[in-house]
């Protein structure tokens, strides 16, 4: 097929995608008030950007200073920039594979108006069942523990406002609150929440920065990092986790009216997120140094004030939103498994989704290790879910000359064409496999086991002051 014909097919399929989404949007406008439509029916490029940025930063904002204490200032900055770019690259690959899969299916007249495409389905359609099973396992397990981390973060944060209850009791309470996300049908309905979530994390990031600078350095502050290899690679893997929030990329793209416009959205979202994570992590580590090694939540070291209480409340709300982001793809998988994904009744679907929340709730109570659990999840799950598998899948999808010739999206010339994109993918796979999964897995699991030995499972109040235990 000639290049001219390929471009014609591409344009035709893009029109088909746009019409399908525009028809859905038009029918939505006919059945809802304009105000409701404005708040809930999101599918624009801006909605996708807010979703990516809001979902990416979340509670890791509070653990990055802890990572800096493990890595040292220089390595902390370099790893944030490096993994930010690497995460943006693999999100780009996922978007290319989504468009390729959807275009092929639309040529076969497959209708997606009542079906949300997910990452494991993209892998199934492009590479077969073995890849589908691998994608399903890693993605679902990561999202499961990603939801667990949000519950742990909720309990850890609220404790700094109200310590009358221990963190485990707060986990029970917030588990029940977060279960209400079963009523949110899809990512279309997160428009206002994504916007508010990013506003909340922006406030919190600049609060951490300004409060740390105003507080100044602790007397006798020490910045000894990096001191141990275990701590070094644990911190690096937490940053790998920070910029691996694109496990929901396919669902966010599918919620767009024109998903082919997603390509650069994650990179732009990452650049904004770096303006939050770098100043806050640098400032908090500068002020408190090695004290962060035993205080994985940055709120624990900052003095109590009205501004801190506002930041805590905003992060609680944002973690509720992020819980929904992480859980919604799991809800979709469960709906498809029990055969009710295309049921229109919100209440029937909500009731069917409830069993998904129960194991998340239980795991958050077993492993309440705020901070160390991020690194373990990053090394063992994120490394494959959003780095290794997308890079390998892209190479295998376009390994044949015919696949490259008929590709819906061709690599830009400034990346070196197909040779350049394959070389970048090989580098990503090798780096993440050795440094992220290998060294990171070793370090994070040693650290995680140390938390279990020190605090025990089901601990009532992880890293609480002694008189509260």
CSV table of C-alpha atoms in Angstrom, one decimal:
chain,number,residue,atom,x,y,z
A,1,UNK,CA,0.0,0.0,0.0
A,2,UNK,CA,1.4,3.4,-1.0
A,3,UNK,CA,2.0,6.2,1.5
A,4,UNK,CA,-0.8,8.2,-0.1
A,5,UNK,CA,-3.3,5.4,0.3
A,6,UNK,CA,-2.2,4.9,3.9
A,7,UNK,CA,-2.9,8.5,4.7
A,8,UNK,CA,-6.3,8.3,3.1
A,9,UNK,CA,-7.2,5.3,5.2
A,10,UNK,CA,-5.9,7.0,8.3
A,11,UNK,CA,-8.0,10.0,7.6
A,12,UNK,CA,-11.0,7.9,6.9
A,13,UNK,CA,-10.7,6.0,10.1
A,14,UNK,CA,-10.1,9.2,12.1
A,15,UNK,CA,-13.3,10.6,10.7
A,16,UNK,CA,-15.1,7.4,11.7
A,17,UNK,CA,-13.7,7.7,15.3
A,18,UNK,CA,-14.7,11.3,15.5
A,19,UNK,CA,-18.2,10.7,14.2
A,20,UNK,CA,-18.8,7.9,16.6
A,21,UNK,CA,-17.8,10.0,19.6
A,22,UNK,CA,-19.6,13.1,18.3
A,23,UNK,CA,-22.8,11.1,17.8
A,24,UNK,CA,-22.5,9.9,21.4
A,25,UNK,CA,-21.8,13.4,22.6
A,26,UNK,CA,-24.8,14.8,20.6
A,27,UNK,CA,-27.2,12.2,22.1
A,28,UNK,CA,-25.8,13.0,25.5
A,29,UNK,CA,-26.6,16.7,25.0
A,30,UNK,CA,-30.1,15.8,24.0
A,31,UNK,CA,-30.8,13.9,27.2
A,32,UNK,CA,-29.0,16.0,29.7
A,33,UNK,CA,-29.1,19.6,30.8
A,34,UNK,CA,-26.3,21.9,29.5
A,35,UNK,CA,-25.0,22.4,33.0
A,36,UNK,CA,-24.9,18.7,33.7
A,37,UNK,CA,-23.2,18.1,30.4
A,38,UNK,CA,-20.6,20.8,31.2
A,39,UNK,CA,-19.7,19.2,34.6
A,40,UNK,CA,-19.8,15.5,33.7
A,41,UNK,CA,-19.6,14.7,30.0
A,42,UNK,CA,-15.9,15.2,29.4
A,43,UNK,CA,-14.1,14.0,26.3
A,44,UNK,CA,-12.0,16.9,25.1
A,45,UNK,CA,-8.2,17.1,24.9
A,46,UNK,CA,-8.3,19.3,28.0
A,47,UNK,CA,-10.3,16.7,29.9
A,48,UNK,CA,-7.7,14.1,29.0
A,49,UNK,CA,-4.8,16.4,30.1
A,50,UNK,CA,-6.5,17.1,33.4
A,51,UNK,CA,-7.1,13.3,33.9
A,52,UNK,CA,-3.5,12.4,33.1
A,53,UNK,CA,-1.9,15.2,35.3
A,54,UNK,CA,-4.4,14.7,38.2
A,55,UNK,CA,-3.9,10.9,38.2
A,56,UNK,CA,-0.2,11.1,37.9
A,57,UNK,CA,0.8,13.2,40.9
A,58,UNK,CA,-1.7,12.1,43.7
A,59,UNK,CA,-0.3,10.9,47.0
A,60,UNK,CA,3.3,10.4,45.7
A,61,UNK,CA,3.7,14.1,46.1
A,62,UNK,CA,4.0,13.4,49.9
A,63,UNK,CA,6.5,10.5,49.5
A,64,UNK,CA,8.9,12.1,47.0
A,65,UNK,CA,10.8,14.0,49.8
A,66,UNK,CA,11.2,10.6,51.4
A,67,UNK,CA,12.7,9.3,48.2
A,68,UNK,CA,15.1,12.3,48.0
A,69,UNK,CA,16.4,11.3,51.5
A,70,UNK,CA,17.2,7.9,50.1
A,71,UNK,CA,18.6,9.1,46.8
A,72,UNK,CA,20.3,12.4,47.7
A,73,UNK,CA,19.4,15.7,46.0
A,74,UNK,CA,21.2,15.3,42.7
A,75,UNK,CA,20.0,11.7,42.0
A,76,UNK,CA,16.4,12.7,43.1
A,77,UNK,CA,16.3,15.5,40.5
A,78,UNK,CA,17.9,13.4,37.7
A,79,UNK,CA,15.6,10.4,38.3
A,80,UNK,CA,12.5,12.6,38.2
A,81,UNK,CA,13.4,14.1,34.9
A,82,UNK,CA,14.6,10.8,33.5
A,83,UNK,CA,11.5,8.7,34.5
A,84,UNK,CA,9.2,11.6,33.6
A,85,UNK,CA,10.5,11.4,30.0
A,86,UNK,CA,10.5,7.6,29.9
A,87,UNK,CA,6.9,7.5,31.3
A,88,UNK,CA,5.8,10.0,28.6
A,89,UNK,CA,7.5,7.8,25.9
A,90,UNK,CA,5.7,4.6,26.9
A,91,UNK,CA,2.4,6.5,27.3
A,92,UNK,CA,2.9,7.6,23.7
A,93,UNK,CA,3.5,4.0,22.6
A,94,UNK,CA,0.3,2.9,24.3
A,95,UNK,CA,-1.7,5.6,22.5
A,96,UNK,CA,-0.2,4.5,19.1
A,97,UNK,CA,-1.2,0.9,19.9
A,98,UNK,CA,-4.7,1.9,20.9
A,99,UNK,CA,-5.3,3.8,17.6
A,100,UNK,CA,-3.8,0.9,15.6
A,101,UNK,CA,-6.1,-1.6,17.4
A,102,UNK,CA,-9.2,0.5,17.2
A,103,UNK,CA,-8.7,1.4,13.5
A,104,UNK,CA,-8.3,-2.3,12.6
A,105,UNK,CA,-11.4,-3.2,14.5
A,106,UNK,CA,-13.4,-0.4,12.9
A,107,UNK,CA,-12.4,-1.7,9.5
A,108,UNK,CA,-14.1,-4.9,10.6
A,109,UNK,CA,-17.2,-2.8,11.5
A,110,UNK,CA,-16.9,-3.4,15.2
A,111,UNK,CA,-19.0,-1.1,17.3
A,112,UNK,CA,-17.5,0.4,20.4
A,113,UNK,CA,-20.4,2.8,21.5
A,114,UNK,CA,-21.4,0.7,24.5
A,115,UNK,CA,-18.0,-0.9,25.1
A,116,UNK,CA,-14.9,0.6,26.8
A,117,UNK,CA,-11.7,-0.6,25.2
A,118,UNK,CA,-9.0,-1.6,27.7
A,119,UNK,CA,-5.3,-2.3,27.5
A,120,UNK,CA,-5.6,-6.1,27.7
A,121,UNK,CA,-8.0,-6.0,24.7
A,122,UNK,CA,-5.5,-3.9,22.7
A,123,UNK,CA,-2.8,-6.5,23.4
A,124,UNK,CA,-5.3,-9.4,22.5
A,125,UNK,CA,-6.2,-7.8,19.2
A,126,UNK,CA,-2.7,-7.0,18.2
A,127,UNK,CA,-0.6,-9.9,19.6
A,128,UNK,CA,-2.9,-12.6,20.8
A,129,UNK,CA,-4.1,-14.3,24.0
A,130,UNK,CA,-0.8,-14.8,25.8
A,131,UNK,CA,-0.2,-11.1,25.6
A,132,UNK,CA,-3.7,-10.4,26.7
A,133,UNK,CA,-3.3,-12.6,29.8
A,134,UNK,CA,0.0,-10.9,30.7
A,135,UNK,CA,-1.4,-7.4,30.3
A,136,UNK,CA,-4.5,-8.4,32.3
A,137,UNK,CA,-2.5,-9.8,35.2
A,138,UNK,CA,0.0,-6.9,35.5
A,139,UNK,CA,-2.5,-4.2,34.8
A,140,UNK,CA,-5.2,-5.4,37.2
A,141,UNK,CA,-2.7,-6.2,40.0
A,142,UNK,CA,-1.1,-2.8,39.7
A,143,UNK,CA,-4.5,-1.0,39.7
A,144,UNK,CA,-5.5,-3.2,42.7
A,145,UNK,CA,-2.5,-2.1,44.7
A,146,UNK,CA,-2.7,1.4,43.3
A,147,UNK,CA,-6.2,1.6,44.9
A,148,UNK,CA,-4.8,0.1,48.1
A,149,UNK,CA,-2.1,2.8,48.3
A,150,UNK,CA,-4.8,5.5,48.0
A,151,UNK,CA,-6.6,4.1,51.0
A,152,UNK,CA,-3.4,3.9,53.0
A,153,UNK,CA,-2.7,7.5,52.1
A,154,UNK,CA,-6.1,8.7,53.2
A,155,UNK,CA,-5.7,7.1,56.6
A,156,UNK,CA,-2.1,8.5,56.9
A,157,UNK,CA,-3.1,12.0,56.0
A,158,UNK,CA,-6.3,12.4,58.1
A,159,UNK,CA,-4.3,11.3,61.2
A,160,UNK,CA,-2.4,14.6,61.1
A,161,UNK,CA,-5.7,16.5,61.6
A,162,UNK,CA,-7.5,14.1,63.9
A,163,UNK,CA,-5.3,11.6,65.9
A,164,UNK,CA,-8.1,10.5,68.2
A,165,UNK,CA,-8.5,7.5,66.0
A,166,UNK,CA,-5.6,5.3,64.8
A,167,UNK,CA,-4.8,4.9,61.2
A,168,UNK,CA,-6.3,1.5,60.9
A,169,UNK,CA,-9.7,2.8,62.0
A,170,UNK,CA,-9.4,5.6,59.5
A,171,UNK,CA,-8.7,3.0,56.8
A,172,UNK,CA,-12.0,1.3,57.7
A,173,UNK,CA,-13.8,4.6,57.4
A,174,UNK,CA,-12.3,5.7,54.1
A,175,UNK,CA,-12.7,2.3,52.6
A,176,UNK,CA,-16.4,2.7,53.0
A,177,UNK,CA,-16.2,6.3,51.6
A,178,UNK,CA,-14.2,5.2,48.5
A,179,UNK,CA,-16.7,2.4,47.8
A,180,UNK,CA,-19.1,5.1,46.5
A,181,UNK,CA,-16.9,5.3,43.4
A,182,UNK,CA,-18.9,2.3,42.1
A,183,UNK,CA,-21.6,4.8,41.0
A,184,UNK,CA,-19.3,6.7,38.6
A,185,UNK,CA,-20.1,5.1,35.2
A,186,UNK,CA,-16.9,5.9,33.2
A,187,UNK,CA,-14.0,8.3,32.7
A,188,UNK,CA,-16.4,10.6,30.8
A,189,UNK,CA,-17.8,11.5,34.2
A,190,UNK,CA,-14.6,12.6,35.9
A,191,UNK,CA,-14.4,16.0,34.1
A,192,UNK,CA,-15.0,18.2,37.2
A,193,UNK,CA,-13.1,15.8,39.5
A,194,UNK,CA,-10.0,15.8,37.3
A,195,UNK,CA,-9.9,19.6,37.2
A,196,UNK,CA,-10.5,19.9,41.0
A,197,UNK,CA,-8.0,17.2,41.7
A,198,UNK,CA,-5.2,19.0,39.9
A,199,UNK,CA,-6.1,22.3,41.7
A,200,UNK,CA,-5.8,20.4,45.0
A,201,UNK,CA,-2.4,18.9,44.3
A,202,UNK,CA,-1.1,22.2,43.0
A,203,UNK,CA,-2.0,23.9,46.3
A,204,UNK,CA,-0.5,21.0,48.3
A,205,UNK,CA,2.7,21.1,46.3
A,206,UNK,CA,3.2,24.8,46.7
A,207,UNK,CA,2.2,24.6,50.4
A,208,UNK,CA,5.0,22.0,50.9
A,209,UNK,CA,7.5,24.2,49.1
A,210,UNK,CA,6.7,27.5,50.8
A,211,UNK,CA,6.1,26.0,54.3
A,212,UNK,CA,9.5,24.2,54.1
A,213,UNK,CA,11.3,27.3,53.0
A,214,UNK,CA,9.7,29.4,55.7
A,215,UNK,CA,10.4,26.8,58.3
A,216,UNK,CA,14.0,26.7,57.3
A,217,UNK,CA,16.5,23.9,58.0
A,218,UNK,CA,16.2,21.9,61.2
A,219,UNK,CA,19.0,22.5,63.6
A,220,UNK,CA,21.9,20.2,62.8
A,221,UNK,CA,20.1,18.9,59.7
A,222,UNK,CA,22.0,16.1,57.8
A,223,UNK,CA,21.7,15.2,54.2
A,224,UNK,CA,23.6,11.9,54.1
A,225,UNK,CA,21.9,10.3,51.1
A,226,UNK,CA,22.7,8.2,49.2
A,227,UNK,CA,24.0,6.1,52.1
A,228,UNK,CA,22.9,2.5,51.3
A,229,UNK,CA,22.3,0.7,48.0
A,230,UNK,CA,19.0,-0.7,49.4
A,231,UNK,CA,17.7,2.8,50.1
A,232,UNK,CA,19.0,4.2,46.9
A,233,UNK,CA,17.2,1.8,44.6
A,234,UNK,CA,14.1,1.9,46.8
A,235,UNK,CA,13.9,5.6,46.3
A,236,UNK,CA,14.6,5.3,42.6
A,237,UNK,CA,11.8,2.8,42.2
A,238,UNK,CA,9.3,5.1,44.0
A,239,UNK,CA,10.0,7.7,41.3
A,240,UNK,CA,9.6,5.0,38.7
A,241,UNK,CA,6.1,4.5,40.3
A,242,UNK,CA,5.5,8.2,40.3
A,243,UNK,CA,5.7,8.5,36.5
A,244,UNK,CA,4.0,5.2,35.8
A,245,UNK,CA,0.5,6.4,36.3
A,246,UNK,CA,-0.5,5.7,32.8
A,247,UNK,CA,-2.0,2.3,33.5
A,248,UNK,CA,-5.4,3.9,32.7
A,249,UNK,CA,-4.2,5.6,29.5
A,250,UNK,CA,-6.4,3.4,27.2
A,251,UNK,CA,-9.5,4.1,29.2
A,252,UNK,CA,-8.8,7.9,29.2
A,253,UNK,CA,-8.2,7.8,25.5
A,254,UNK,CA,-11.4,5.9,24.9
A,255,UNK,CA,-13.3,8.6,26.8
A,256,UNK,CA,-12.0,11.2,24.3
A,257,UNK,CA,-14.2,12.4,21.5
A,258,UNK,CA,-11.1,12.4,19.2
A,259,UNK,CA,-8.6,9.9,20.8
A,260,UNK,CA,-6.1,10.2,18.0
A,261,UNK,CA,-5.2,13.6,19.5
A,262,UNK,CA,-3.8,12.1,22.7
A,263,UNK,CA,-0.2,11.5,21.5
A,264,UNK,CA,1.5,14.5,23.3
A,265,UNK,CA,-1.0,14.9,26.2
A,266,UNK,CA,0.9,12.8,28.7
A,267,UNK,CA,4.2,14.6,28.0
A,268,UNK,CA,2.6,18.0,28.5
A,269,UNK,CA,0.9,16.7,31.7
A,270,UNK,CA,4.3,15.4,32.9
A,271,UNK,CA,6.0,18.7,32.3
A,272,UNK,CA,3.3,20.4,34.5
A,273,UNK,CA,3.6,17.7,37.2
A,274,UNK,CA,7.4,18.3,37.3
A,275,UNK,CA,6.7,21.9,38.3
A,276,UNK,CA,4.9,20.5,41.4
A,277,UNK,CA,7.1,17.6,42.3
A,278,UNK,CA,10.6,19.1,41.9
A,279,UNK,CA,10.2,22.3,44.0
A,280,UNK,CA,8.2,20.5,46.8
A,281,UNK,CA,10.6,17.5,47.1
A,282,UNK,CA,13.7,19.7,46.9
A,283,UNK,CA,12.4,22.1,49.6
A,284,UNK,CA,11.2,19.5,52.0
A,285,UNK,CA,14.4,17.5,51.8
A,286,UNK,CA,16.5,20.7,52.1
A,287,UNK,CA,14.6,21.6,55.3
A,288,UNK,CA,14.5,18.2,57.0
A,289,UNK,CA,17.2,16.0,55.5
A,290,UNK,CA,17.6,12.5,57.0
A,291,UNK,CA,14.6,13.0,59.3
A,292,UNK,CA,12.5,11.9,56.2
A,293,UNK,CA,14.0,8.4,56.3
A,294,UNK,CA,11.7,7.6,59.2
A,295,UNK,CA,8.8,9.9,58.1
A,296,UNK,CA,7.7,8.8,54.7
A,297,UNK,CA,4.7,11.3,54.7
A,298,UNK,CA,6.0,14.9,54.3
A,299,UNK,CA,3.0,16.2,56.4
A,300,UNK,CA,4.5,14.5,59.5
A,301,UNK,CA,7.4,16.9,59.7
A,302,UNK,CA,5.7,20.2,58.9
A,303,UNK,CA,4.3,22.2,61.8
A,304,UNK,CA,0.6,22.1,62.4
A,305,UNK,CA,-1.2,25.1,60.9
A,306,UNK,CA,-4.4,26.1,59.1
A,307,UNK,CA,-2.6,25.9,55.8
A,308,UNK,CA,-1.4,22.4,56.5
A,309,UNK,CA,-4.9,21.3,57.5
A,310,UNK,CA,-6.2,22.7,54.2
A,311,UNK,CA,-3.5,20.7,52.3
A,312,UNK,CA,-4.5,17.5,54.2
A,313,UNK,CA,-8.2,17.9,53.4
A,314,UNK,CA,-7.5,18.7,49.7
A,315,UNK,CA,-5.2,15.6,49.4
A,316,UNK,CA,-7.9,13.5,51.1
A,317,UNK,CA,-10.4,14.6,48.5
A,318,UNK,CA,-7.9,14.0,45.7
A,319,UNK,CA,-7.0,10.6,46.9
A,320,UNK,CA,-10.7,9.7,46.8
A,321,UNK,CA,-10.7,10.8,43.2
A,322,UNK,CA,-7.5,8.9,42.4
A,323,UNK,CA,-9.0,5.8,44.0
A,324,UNK,CA,-11.8,6.1,41.5
A,325,UNK,CA,-9.3,6.5,38.6
A,326,UNK,CA,-7.5,3.3,39.7
A,327,UNK,CA,-10.6,1.3,40.4
A,328,UNK,CA,-12.7,2.2,37.4
A,329,UNK,CA,-10.7,0.0,35.0
A,330,UNK,CA,-11.1,-2.9,37.5
A,331,UNK,CA,-14.8,-2.3,37.6
A,332,UNK,CA,-14.9,-2.6,33.8
A,333,UNK,CA,-12.9,-5.8,33.8
A,334,UNK,CA,-15.2,-7.3,36.5
A,335,UNK,CA,-18.3,-6.2,34.5
A,336,UNK,CA,-17.0,-7.9,31.4
A,337,UNK,CA,-16.2,-11.0,33.4
A,338,UNK,CA,-19.7,-11.3,34.8
A,339,UNK,CA,-21.4,-10.2,31.6
A,340,UNK,CA,-23.0,-6.9,32.6
A,341,UNK,CA,-20.6,-4.3,31.0
A,342,UNK,CA,-23.2,-3.1,28.5
A,343,UNK,CA,-26.1,-2.9,31.0
A,344,UNK,CA,-27.3,0.7,31.0
A,345,UNK,CA,-28.6,0.7,34.6
A,346,UNK,CA,-26.1,2.5,36.8
A,347,UNK,CA,-27.5,1.0,40.0
A,348,UNK,CA,-27.2,-2.6,38.7
A,349,UNK,CA,-23.6,-2.0,37.6
A,350,UNK,CA,-22.8,-0.2,40.9
A,351,UNK,CA,-24.1,-3.2,42.9
A,352,UNK,CA,-22.2,-5.6,40.8
A,353,UNK,CA,-19.0,-3.6,41.3
A,354,UNK,CA,-18.9,-3.7,45.1
A,355,UNK,CA,-17.0,-7.0,45.4
A,356,UNK,CA,-14.0,-5.3,43.7
A,357,UNK,CA,-13.7,-2.9,46.7
A,358,UNK,CA,-13.5,-5.6,49.4
A,359,UNK,CA,-10.0,-7.1,48.7
A,360,UNK,CA,-8.7,-3.5,48.3
A,361,UNK,CA,-10.0,-2.6,51.7
A,362,UNK,CA,-8.6,-5.8,53.2
A,363,UNK,CA,-5.1,-5.3,51.7
A,364,UNK,CA,-4.9,-1.7,52.9
A,365,UNK,CA,-5.4,-3.0,56.5
A,366,UNK,CA,-2.8,-5.7,56.1
A,367,UNK,CA,0.0,-3.6,54.6
A,368,UNK,CA,-0.4,0.0,55.8
A,369,UNK,CA,3.2,0.9,54.9
A,370,UNK,CA,2.9,4.4,53.5
A,371,UNK,CA,5.9,5.0,51.2
A,372,UNK,CA,7.6,1.6,51.1
A,373,UNK,CA,4.6,0.0,49.4
A,374,UNK,CA,4.9,2.5,46.5
A,375,UNK,CA,8.4,1.2,45.8
A,376,UNK,CA,7.4,-2.4,45.9
A,377,UNK,CA,4.5,-1.9,43.6
A,378,UNK,CA,6.7,0.2,41.3
A,379,UNK,CA,9.4,-2.5,41.0
A,380,UNK,CA,7.3,-5.6,40.7
A,381,UNK,CA,4.2,-4.3,38.8
A,382,UNK,CA,4.7,-0.8,37.3
A,383,UNK,CA,7.9,-1.8,35.6
A,384,UNK,CA,6.1,-4.4,33.5
A,385,UNK,CA,2.7,-2.7,33.2
A,386,UNK,CA,3.6,0.6,31.8
A,387,UNK,CA,7.2,0.3,30.7
A,388,UNK,CA,8.3,-3.1,29.6
A,389,UNK,CA,5.1,-4.5,28.1
A,390,UNK,CA,4.2,-1.4,26.0
A,391,UNK,CA,7.7,-1.2,24.6
A,392,UNK,CA,7.8,-4.9,23.7
A,393,UNK,CA,4.3,-4.8,22.3
A,394,UNK,CA,5.1,-1.9,20.0
A,395,UNK,CA,8.1,-3.7,18.6
A,396,UNK,CA,6.3,-7.0,18.0
A,397,UNK,CA,3.3,-5.3,16.5
A,398,UNK,CA,5.4,-3.6,13.9
A,399,UNK,CA,8.2,-6.1,13.5
A,400,UNK,CA,7.1,-7.1,10.0
A,401,UNK,CA,7.6,-4.8,6.9
A,402,UNK,CA,3.9,-5.2,6.0
A,403,UNK,CA,2.8,-4.0,9.5
A,404,UNK,CA,5.1,-1.0,9.3
A,405,UNK,CA,3.9,-0.1,5.8
A,406,UNK,CA,0.3,-0.3,6.8
A,407,UNK,CA,0.7,1.3,10.2
A,408,UNK,CA,-2.0,3.9,11.1
A,409,UNK,CA,0.6,6.0,13.0
A,410,UNK,CA,4.2,6.2,11.6
A,411,UNK,CA,7.0,7.3,13.8
A,412,UNK,CA,8.1,11.0,13.2
A,413,UNK,CA,11.3,11.5,11.3
A,414,UNK,CA,13.0,13.5,14.1
A,415,UNK,CA,12.9,10.2,16.2
A,416,UNK,CA,14.9,8.4,13.5
A,417,UNK,CA,11.9,6.6,11.9
A,418,UNK,CA,11.3,2.9,12.7
A,419,UNK,CA,15.0,2.3,13.6
A,420,UNK,CA,15.0,5.2,16.1
A,421,UNK,CA,11.8,4.1,17.8
A,422,UNK,CA,12.9,0.4,18.0
A,423,UNK,CA,16.2,1.5,19.5
A,424,UNK,CA,14.4,3.6,22.2
A,425,UNK,CA,12.2,0.7,23.0
A,426,UNK,CA,15.1,-1.7,23.4
A,427,UNK,CA,16.7,0.8,25.8
A,428,UNK,CA,13.5,1.2,27.9
A,429,UNK,CA,13.1,-2.6,28.2
A,430,UNK,CA,16.7,-3.2,29.2
A,431,UNK,CA,16.9,-0.3,31.7
A,432,UNK,CA,13.6,-1.0,33.5
A,433,UNK,CA,14.2,-4.8,33.5
A,434,UNK,CA,17.7,-4.4,35.1
A,435,UNK,CA,17.4,-1.2,37.2
A,436,UNK,CA,13.7,-1.0,37.9
A,437,UNK,CA,12.7,-4.6,38.3
A,438,UNK,CA,16.1,-6.1,39.1
A,439,UNK,CA,17.8,-3.8,41.5
A,440,UNK,CA,14.6,-2.0,42.4
A,441,UNK,CA,12.8,-5.2,43.2
A,442,UNK,CA,15.6,-6.4,45.4
A,443,UNK,CA,15.8,-3.2,47.3
A,444,UNK,CA,12.1,-2.5,47.7
A,445,UNK,CA,11.3,-6.0,48.8
A,446,UNK,CA,14.1,-5.9,51.5
A,447,UNK,CA,12.7,-2.6,52.7
A,448,UNK,CA,9.1,-3.9,52.6
A,449,UNK,CA,10.1,-7.0,54.6
A,450,UNK,CA,11.9,-4.7,57.1
A,451,UNK,CA,8.6,-2.8,57.6
A,452,UNK,CA,6.8,-6.0,58.3
A,453,UNK,CA,9.4,-7.1,60.8
A,454,UNK,CA,9.5,-3.7,62.5
A,455,UNK,CA,5.8,-2.9,62.6
A,456,UNK,CA,4.0,-6.2,61.8
A,457,UNK,CA,1.0,-6.9,59.6
A,458,UNK,CA,-2.3,-5.2,60.5
A,459,UNK,CA,-0.5,-2.6,62.5
A,460,UNK,CA,-2.8,-0.1,64.1
A,461,UNK,CA,-0.8,3.0,63.5
A,462,UNK,CA,2.2,2.9,61.1
A,463,UNK,CA,4.9,5.5,62.0
A,464,UNK,CA,2.7,7.1,64.7
A,465,UNK,CA,4.2,8.7,67.8
A,466,UNK,CA,4.8,6.1,70.5
A,467,UNK,CA,2.0,7.4,72.8
A,468,UNK,CA,-0.5,6.8,70.1
A,469,UNK,CA,0.2,3.1,69.6
